[in-house]
Tab-separated table of C-alpha atoms in Angstrom:
chain	number	residue	atom	x	y	z
M	185	MET	CA	10.263	28.237	-27.529
M	186	ASP	CA	12.043	25.211	-26.097
M	187	LYS	CA	9.692	22.508	-24.926
M	188	ILE	CA	10.273	20.856	-21.578
M	189	VAL	CA	10.151	17.413	-23.211
M	190	SER	CA	11.576	16.621	-26.640
M	191	ASN	CA	10.815	13.564	-28.742
M	192	ASN	CA	14.339	12.207	-28.154
M	193	GLU	CA	13.924	12.529	-24.398
M	194	LEU	CA	10.581	10.748	-24.527
M	195	THR	CA	12.183	7.639	-25.982
M	196	SER	CA	14.901	7.477	-23.295
M	197	PHE	CA	12.591	6.940	-20.322
M	198	GLN	CA	12.062	3.640	-18.602
M	199	PRO	CA	8.296	3.046	-18.936
M	200	GLU	CA	7.880	1.860	-15.339
M	201	GLN	CA	8.943	5.282	-14.030
M	202	TRP	CA	6.112	6.986	-15.898
M	203	LYS	CA	3.510	4.226	-15.888
M	204	TYR	CA	0.857	6.248	-14.055
M	205	THR	CA	1.630	9.769	-15.290
M	206	SER	CA	1.145	10.689	-18.925
M	207	LEU	CA	3.913	12.814	-20.397
M	208	ASN	CA	1.221	14.446	-22.526
M	209	LEU	CA	0.298	16.429	-19.408
M	210	LEU	CA	3.708	18.141	-19.556
M	211	LYS	CA	5.074	18.103	-23.086
M	212	ASN	CA	3.507	21.403	-24.227
M	213	TYR	CA	5.130	23.486	-21.499
M	214	ASN	CA	8.187	25.526	-22.474
M	215	SER	CA	11.289	26.187	-20.366
M	216	ASN	CA	11.305	29.990	-20.569
M	217	PHE	CA	9.814	30.897	-17.193
M	218	ILE	CA	10.270	34.575	-16.304
M	219	PRO	CA	9.063	35.474	-12.799
M	220	GLN	CA	7.586	38.887	-12.079
M	221	ASN	CA	10.399	39.718	-9.606
M	222	LYS	CA	8.254	42.017	-7.509
M	223	GLY	CA	11.046	42.395	-4.979
M	224	LEU	CA	11.350	40.906	-1.524
M	225	ASN	CA	11.682	42.650	1.809
M	226	LYS	CA	12.066	39.881	4.341
M	227	LYS	CA	14.020	39.480	7.559
M	228	ILE	CA	16.533	36.624	7.378
M	229	ASN	CA	16.752	34.530	10.525
M	230	PRO	CA	20.195	33.471	11.852
M	231	ASN	CA	20.031	29.905	10.492
M	232	GLU	CA	18.025	30.628	7.336
M	233	ILE	CA	18.836	30.747	3.627
M	234	ILE	CA	16.405	32.646	1.380
M	235	ILE	CA	16.065	31.531	-2.253
M	236	TYR	CA	13.994	34.025	-4.292
M	237	ASN	CA	13.012	33.068	-7.843
M	238	GLY	CA	15.860	30.564	-7.889
M	239	LYS	CA	18.560	32.965	-6.653
M	240	ILE	CA	20.166	33.330	-3.229
M	241	ILE	CA	19.335	36.714	-1.742
M	242	GLY	CA	20.864	36.181	1.692
M	243	TYR	CA	21.629	33.889	4.582
M	244	GLY	CA	21.845	34.267	8.355
M	245	GLU	CA	24.710	35.005	10.702
M	246	LYS	CA	24.890	31.484	12.168
M	247	ILE	CA	25.476	30.032	8.712
M	248	LYS	CA	28.237	32.560	8.072
M	249	SER	CA	29.844	31.850	11.447
M	250	LYS	CA	30.060	28.098	10.687
M	251	ASN	CA	31.792	28.760	7.348
M	252	ILE	CA	29.053	26.927	5.462
M	253	GLN	CA	29.453	27.814	1.804
M	254	ILE	CA	26.384	28.761	-0.233
M	255	TYR	CA	26.546	29.900	-3.872
M	256	ASN	CA	24.196	30.385	-6.769
M	257	ILE	CA	24.681	27.301	-8.915
M	258	ASN	CA	26.021	29.181	-11.958
M	259	GLU	CA	28.660	30.925	-9.853
M	260	ALA	CA	29.778	27.620	-8.298
M	261	LEU	CA	30.137	26.036	-11.739
M	262	GLU	CA	31.921	29.006	-13.289
M	263	LYS	CA	34.450	29.234	-10.440
M	264	ASN	CA	34.576	25.437	-10.008
M	265	ILE	CA	34.128	25.796	-6.254
M	266	ASN	CA	35.509	22.737	-4.411
M	267	ASP	CA	36.007	21.031	-7.789
M	268	VAL	CA	32.218	20.844	-8.179
M	269	ASN	CA	32.404	20.312	-11.943
M	270	ALA	CA	34.102	16.925	-11.477
M	271	LEU	CA	31.287	15.742	-9.200
M	272	PHE	CA	28.638	17.053	-11.590
M	273	ASN	CA	30.229	15.295	-14.554
M	274	LYS	CA	30.461	12.036	-12.616
M	275	ILE	CA	26.783	12.213	-11.625
M	276	SER	CA	25.613	13.196	-15.117
M	277	THR	CA	27.575	10.333	-16.717
M	278	LYS	CA	26.273	7.806	-14.197
M	279	ASN	CA	22.635	8.889	-14.517
M	280	GLN	CA	22.403	10.300	-18.004
M	281	ASN	CA	18.992	8.725	-18.677
M	282	ILE	CA	17.181	9.358	-15.402
M	283	PHE	CA	16.583	13.101	-15.494
M	284	ILE	CA	13.847	14.583	-17.640
M	285	GLN	CA	15.394	17.698	-19.211
M	286	HIS	CA	17.735	17.470	-16.242
M	287	ASN	CA	18.740	21.102	-16.829
M	288	THR	CA	22.462	20.500	-16.353
M	289	ASN	CA	22.895	22.982	-19.210
M	290	ASN	CA	19.489	24.637	-19.095
M	291	HIS	CA	18.886	25.748	-15.505
M	292	ASN	CA	17.891	29.295	-14.634
M	293	GLY	CA	18.183	28.955	-10.871
M	294	GLY	CA	19.416	26.861	-7.992
M	295	TYR	CA	22.104	26.719	-5.331
M	296	TYR	CA	25.277	24.917	-4.268
M	297	LEU	CA	25.533	24.175	-0.534
M	298	PHE	CA	28.876	22.931	0.829
M	299	ILE	CA	29.453	21.675	4.391
M	300	SER	CA	33.141	21.091	5.088
M	301	SER	CA	34.769	18.206	6.972
M	302	GLY	CA	34.230	17.857	10.699
M	303	LEU	CA	31.307	20.268	11.096
M	304	GLU	CA	28.704	19.108	13.614
M	305	LEU	CA	25.780	21.487	13.303
M	306	MET	CA	23.426	21.643	16.264
M	307	ASP	CA	20.940	24.008	14.581
M	308	THR	CA	18.826	23.097	11.572
M	309	ILE	CA	19.656	24.894	8.323
M	310	LYS	CA	16.354	26.218	6.944
M	311	ILE	CA	16.173	26.820	3.196
M	312	LYS	CA	13.126	28.939	2.393
M	313	ASN	CA	12.114	28.963	-1.274
M	314	ILE	CA	9.994	31.851	-2.565
M	315	ILE	CA	8.757	32.241	-6.157
M	316	ASP	CA	6.724	35.000	-7.809
M	317	GLN	CA	4.016	34.255	-10.337
M	318	GLY	CA	5.184	33.918	-13.939
M	319	ASP	CA	3.907	32.414	-17.185
M	320	GLU	CA	1.709	29.455	-16.215
M	321	ASN	CA	2.794	27.521	-19.321
M	322	SER	CA	6.525	27.727	-18.568
M	323	PHE	CA	8.800	25.736	-16.283
M	324	LEU	CA	11.244	27.335	-13.874
M	325	ASN	CA	14.327	25.077	-13.972
M	326	TYR	CA	16.285	24.602	-10.738
M	327	ARG	CA	19.461	22.667	-10.170
M	328	ASN	CA	20.464	22.286	-6.521
M	329	PHE	CA	23.523	20.514	-5.161
M	330	ILE	CA	24.213	19.596	-1.518
M	331	HIS	CA	27.795	18.512	-0.856
M	332	CYS	CA	28.802	17.148	2.565
M	333	GLU	CA	32.423	16.248	3.235
M	334	LYS	CA	33.670	13.704	5.785
M	335	ASN	CA	32.593	13.523	9.435
M	336	VAL	CA	29.665	15.944	9.111
M	337	THR	CA	26.455	16.017	11.148
M	338	ALA	CA	23.733	18.289	9.768
M	339	THR	CA	19.984	18.771	9.362
M	340	ILE	CA	18.476	20.697	6.433
M	341	LEU	CA	14.828	21.796	6.303
M	342	ASN	CA	13.809	22.605	2.736
M	343	GLU	CA	10.549	24.542	2.783
M	344	GLU	CA	8.546	25.038	-0.419
M	345	ILE	CA	5.216	26.781	0.174
M	346	TYR	CA	3.781	28.263	-3.035
M	347	LEU	CA	0.207	29.513	-3.356
M	348	ILE	CA	0.493	30.663	-6.983
M	349	ASN	CA	0.067	28.843	-10.297
M	350	GLN	CA	3.410	27.720	-11.662
M	351	CYS	CA	5.471	24.927	-13.177
M	352	ILE	CA	8.794	23.792	-11.701
M	353	ASN	CA	11.455	21.416	-12.992
M	354	ILE	CA	13.920	20.633	-10.178
M	355	VAL	CA	17.002	18.478	-9.948
M	356	CYS	CA	18.551	18.072	-6.492
M	357	GLU	CA	21.825	16.144	-6.240
M	358	THR	CA	23.346	15.181	-2.906
M	359	HIS	CA	26.859	13.853	-2.329
M	360	ILE	CA	27.619	12.542	1.173
M	361	ASP	CA	31.217	11.625	1.970
M	362	LYS	CA	32.462	9.148	4.610
M	363	ASN	CA	31.281	9.023	8.233
M	364	THR	CA	28.570	11.654	7.757
M	365	LYS	CA	24.970	11.835	8.959
M	366	LEU	CA	22.614	14.104	7.030
M	367	GLU	CA	18.917	14.720	7.698
M	368	ILE	CA	16.923	16.321	4.874
M	369	ILE	CA	13.351	17.396	5.614
M	370	ASN	CA	11.361	18.446	2.544
M	371	HIS	CA	8.134	20.258	3.450
M	372	SER	CA	6.047	20.965	0.351
M	373	GLU	CA	2.718	22.810	0.004
M	374	LYS	CA	1.991	23.660	-3.653
M	375	PRO	CA	-1.761	23.364	-4.290
M	376	ASN	CA	-1.603	24.869	-7.809
M	377	THR	CA	1.829	23.677	-8.921
M	378	LYS	CA	2.821	21.244	-11.650
M	379	GLN	CA	6.231	19.827	-10.872
M	380	ILE	CA	8.896	17.433	-12.089
M	381	TYR	CA	11.351	16.675	-9.297
M	382	ASN	CA	14.417	14.437	-9.560
M	383	PHE	CA	16.490	13.698	-6.465
M	384	TYR	CA	19.786	11.829	-6.622
M	385	GLY	CA	21.818	10.816	-3.566
M	386	CYS	CA	25.269	9.221	-3.430
M	387	ILE	CA	26.127	7.890	0.040
M	388	LYS	CA	29.689	6.872	0.879
M	389	GLN	CA	31.241	4.594	3.521
M	390	ASN	CA	29.609	4.520	6.985
M	391	SER	CA	27.355	7.476	6.134
M	392	LYS	CA	23.623	7.862	6.546
M	393	LEU	CA	20.938	9.955	4.845
M	394	ASN	CA	17.593	10.272	6.607
M	395	HIS	CA	15.213	11.690	4.026
M	396	HIS	CA	11.837	13.022	5.245
M	397	VAL	CA	9.483	13.949	2.396
M	398	LEU	CA	6.127	15.599	3.207
M	399	ASP	CA	3.933	16.536	0.225
M	400	ILE	CA	0.897	18.165	1.806
M	401	SER	CA	-0.634	19.571	-1.387
M	402	GLY	CA	0.117	19.853	-5.094
M	403	ASN	CA	-1.655	19.971	-8.452
M	404	LEU	CA	0.522	17.485	-10.377
M	405	LEU	CA	3.719	16.268	-8.705
M	406	LYS	CA	5.988	13.797	-10.500
M	407	ASN	CA	8.778	12.964	-8.071
M	408	ASN	CA	11.659	10.585	-8.817
M	409	TYR	CA	14.211	9.554	-6.190
M	410	TYR	CA	17.408	7.663	-7.057
M	411	ILE	CA	19.790	6.576	-4.303
M	412	ASP	CA	23.177	4.860	-4.597
M	413	LEU	CA	24.415	3.150	-1.434
M	414	GLU	CA	27.874	3.345	-2.864
M	415	GLU	CA	30.165	1.954	-0.166
M	416	SER	CA	30.127	-0.415	2.804
M	417	GLY	CA	28.192	0.802	5.849
M	418	SER	CA	26.065	3.328	3.932
M	419	GLU	CA	22.414	3.717	5.004
M	420	TYR	CA	19.298	5.398	3.643
M	421	LEU	CA	15.944	6.075	5.331
M	422	PHE	CA	13.041	7.320	3.217
M	423	ASN	CA	10.279	8.564	5.524
M	424	GLY	CA	7.397	9.935	3.461
M	425	LEU	CA	3.824	11.197	3.559
M	426	ASN	CA	1.510	12.670	0.974
M	427	ILE	CA	-1.993	14.046	1.403
M	428	SER	CA	-4.047	14.507	-1.764
M	429	ASN	CA	-7.401	16.223	-2.320
M	430	HIS	CA	-9.641	17.383	-5.156
M	431	LYS	CA	-8.139	16.244	-8.508
M	432	GLN	CA	-4.535	16.332	-7.325
M	433	HIS	CA	-2.112	13.816	-8.830
M	434	TYR	CA	1.035	12.610	-7.003
M	435	ASP	CA	3.406	10.108	-8.563
M	436	ASN	CA	6.445	8.988	-6.549
M	437	TYR	CA	9.081	6.683	-8.002
M	438	ILE	CA	11.836	5.600	-5.585
M	439	GLN	CA	14.827	3.474	-6.597
M	440	ILE	CA	17.467	2.473	-4.045
M	441	ASN	CA	20.584	0.720	-5.342
M	442	HIS	CA	22.634	-1.377	-2.912
M	443	ASN	CA	26.021	-1.320	-4.634
M	444	SER	CA	28.247	-2.584	-1.798
M	445	PRO	CA	28.188	-5.048	1.113
M	446	HIS	CA	26.760	-4.106	4.527
M	447	THR	CA	24.328	-1.482	3.225
M	448	ILE	CA	20.885	-0.744	4.690
M	449	SER	CA	17.759	0.907	3.308
M	450	ASN	CA	14.442	1.447	5.050
M	451	LEU	CA	11.410	2.940	3.319
M	452	ASN	CA	8.216	3.905	5.163
M	453	TYR	CA	5.616	5.774	3.110
M	454	LYS	CA	2.032	6.763	3.891
M	455	ILE	CA	-0.710	8.175	1.692
M	456	ILE	CA	-4.011	9.869	2.543
M	457	ALA	CA	-6.159	10.212	-0.602
M	458	ASN	CA	-9.469	12.084	-0.696
M	459	GLN	CA	-12.105	13.214	-3.229
M	460	ASN	CA	-10.996	12.631	-6.886
M	461	SER	CA	-7.260	12.546	-6.205
M	462	LYS	CA	-4.722	9.954	-7.303
M	463	SER	CA	-1.520	8.944	-5.495
M	464	ILE	CA	1.128	6.526	-6.704
M	465	LEU	CA	4.043	4.867	-4.954
M	466	PHE	CA	6.439	2.784	-7.037
M	467	ALA	CA	9.362	1.735	-4.829
M	468	LYS	CA	12.215	-0.491	-5.931
M	469	SER	CA	15.153	-1.660	-3.821
M	470	ILE	CA	17.879	-3.406	-5.810
M	471	ILE	CA	20.475	-5.507	-3.985
M	472	ASN	CA	23.265	-6.149	-6.460
M	473	LYS	CA	25.341	-9.309	-6.703
M	474	ASN	CA	28.275	-8.234	-4.521
M	475	SER	CA	26.118	-6.615	-1.807
M	476	PHE	CA	26.156	-9.408	0.787
M	477	ASN	CA	25.032	-8.757	4.385
M	478	SER	CA	22.738	-5.987	3.180
M	479	GLU	CA	19.237	-5.140	4.387
M	480	ALA	CA	16.292	-3.608	2.532
M	481	TYR	CA	12.888	-2.921	4.080
M	482	GLN	CA	9.768	-1.376	2.530
M	483	LYS	CA	6.478	-0.498	4.210
M	484	ASN	CA	3.551	1.351	2.665
M	485	ASN	CA	0.182	2.122	4.320
M	486	ASN	CA	-2.600	4.057	2.628
M	487	LEU	CA	-5.948	5.536	3.675
M	488	ILE	CA	-8.620	6.227	1.051
M	489	LEU	CA	-11.259	8.696	2.264
M	490	SER	CA	-13.652	8.716	-0.708
M	491	ASP	CA	-15.042	6.296	-3.297
M	492	LYS	CA	-13.419	8.215	-6.168
M	493	ALA	CA	-9.890	8.548	-4.762
M	494	ARG	CA	-7.260	6.174	-6.177
M	495	VAL	CA	-4.006	4.777	-4.807
M	496	HIS	CA	-1.528	2.640	-6.742
M	497	SER	CA	1.099	0.891	-4.634
M	498	ASN	CA	3.927	-1.153	-6.103
M	499	PRO	CA	6.790	-1.980	-3.705
M	500	GLN	CA	9.441	-4.197	-5.278
M	501	LEU	CA	12.622	-5.992	-4.268
M	502	GLU	CA	15.249	-7.134	-6.751
M	503	ILE	CA	17.705	-9.396	-4.954
M	504	TYR	CA	20.825	-10.824	-6.580
M	505	ASN	CA	22.553	-12.083	-3.422
M	506	ASP	CA	21.292	-14.732	-0.979
M	507	ASP	CA	23.033	-13.357	2.113
M	508	VAL	CA	20.573	-10.507	2.820
M	509	LYS	CA	17.601	-9.492	4.973
M	510	CYS	CA	14.643	-8.057	3.083
M	511	SER	CA	10.920	-7.455	3.514
M	512	HIS	CA	8.208	-5.425	1.893
M	513	GLY	CA	4.502	-4.882	2.437
M	514	SER	CA	1.624	-2.638	1.467
M	515	ALA	CA	-1.853	-2.129	2.930
M	516	THR	CA	-4.632	0.093	1.606
M	517	GLY	CA	-8.004	0.648	3.228
M	518	GLN	CA	-10.546	3.064	4.639
M	519	ILE	CA	-11.069	4.407	8.149
M	520	ASP	CA	-12.161	1.533	10.391
M	521	ASP	CA	-15.886	1.836	11.172
M	522	ASP	CA	-15.442	-0.289	14.304
M	523	ALA	CA	-12.863	2.160	15.647
M	524	ILE	CA	-15.243	5.067	14.977
M	525	TYR	CA	-18.087	3.238	16.702
M	526	TYR	CA	-15.897	2.416	19.716
M	527	MET	CA	-14.917	6.066	20.195
M	528	ARG	CA	-18.501	7.295	19.735
M	529	THR	CA	-19.691	4.959	22.501
M	530	ARG	CA	-17.264	6.819	24.741
M	531	GLY	CA	-18.631	10.268	23.995
M	532	ILE	CA	-16.400	11.295	21.087
M	533	ASP	CA	-18.285	12.755	18.104
M	534	GLU	CA	-17.747	11.219	14.661
M	535	GLN	CA	-15.727	14.107	13.183
M	536	THR	CA	-13.338	14.214	16.137
M	537	ALA	CA	-12.967	10.430	16.023
M	538	LYS	CA	-11.932	10.582	12.357
M	539	LYS	CA	-9.409	13.326	13.089
M	540	LEU	CA	-7.907	11.266	15.899
M	541	ILE	CA	-7.477	8.295	13.570
M	542	LEU	CA	-5.889	10.439	10.851
M	543	ASN	CA	-3.522	12.105	13.315
M	544	SER	CA	-2.504	8.712	14.664
M	545	PHE	CA	-1.895	7.526	11.105
M	546	ILE	CA	0.529	10.358	10.292
M	547	ASP	CA	2.297	10.508	13.669
M	548	GLU	CA	4.556	7.561	12.823
M	549	ILE	CA	6.031	9.613	9.961
M	550	ILE	CA	6.187	12.992	11.723
M	551	ASN	CA	7.750	11.567	14.891
M	552	GLN	CA	10.767	10.351	12.887
M	553	ILE	CA	11.743	13.965	12.231
M	554	PRO	CA	14.585	14.832	14.626
M	555	GLU	CA	13.560	18.284	15.921
M	556	SER	CA	10.458	18.583	18.132
M	557	LYS	CA	9.793	22.187	17.093
M	558	ILE	CA	9.603	21.115	13.428
M	559	GLN	CA	7.384	18.158	14.400
M	560	ASP	CA	4.939	20.418	16.251
M	561	ASN	CA	4.794	22.900	13.382
M	562	LEU	CA	4.112	20.174	10.810
M	563	LYS	CA	1.450	18.530	12.996
M	564	HIS	CA	-0.302	21.890	13.301
M	565	ILE	CA	-0.181	22.471	9.531
M	566	ILE	CA	-1.430	18.969	8.706
M	567	LYS	CA	-4.156	19.118	11.372
M	568	HIS	CA	-5.422	22.372	9.836
M	569	TYR	CA	-5.238	20.919	6.325
M	570	LEU	CA	-7.121	17.757	7.271
């Protein structure tokens, strides 16, 4: 059976991307995942897309009415929908060494989502991913592609809630054309999942990607994010939170490349680590030589709730142009005993005081999400989890 990692692939990685996660944890898994395919009988809401075991099984009437195109990835490639093969080849050539078994030729699931020029979508597109149990020693390989043309406004909520044991290898590529604003909200709850996730975004002139990433649980999550601010006026916001418990291991590598003048990136990431868990943030913003009048900001705050939990934080700036604005900072600590004492003197019990502090800590991230209904739902989920 094909292994998820070959010896040749091992030698192609940049060591800094895998500094805190041993590839030995993944190299014995094969790529022959076969789900049970029990069958699914689920109502599809008007603005919802259902992905079942990597295949599209349906989407709602509002999506159809807006002429949003959604295809299984193999169909899009075979029919070369919207000249998708040219974009794929360009991305694969540009980033040939960043994807671990990037399943460009070895995917067994995934979708192609196309939003045409001029569409301003008022309702959030909700992508609901459902997977049956399969062989626990096999990876299910997804390749997803989101393609926004010019002058688009859209919000996509990607929901991944899996309560079964599984392994997933996902590549998600996003191409954003000129004068477009895209919000992507990734809500992930996978307490028993081992995952490799590679996200690539290409942002064109005067376009903006707001990327909200919420990892609420996971067994072993190795997430890599690569962003190219490709043309003048392009912007990227990475707004992230992860909550780790037990022996969970999260490793997030984020690389933002400023490739043109007048580009902006802003990263704000928070970690709550408890029990024997480990969480890693390695963030790198690179301002290249010709990228004058660019701005890059990084902020990372972490709360450690037990003596055995570990957090590794490594924000970095690489600046090759003097005409820029940049800052980065990281702070890691425990819940403030003085704040607990202050609240207890005012009649608040210790457990409630801790919950108030934790909720305040995460609110800065959740409140950046554009839709209040999604905010309220996430706050409820996180409050229950904490």
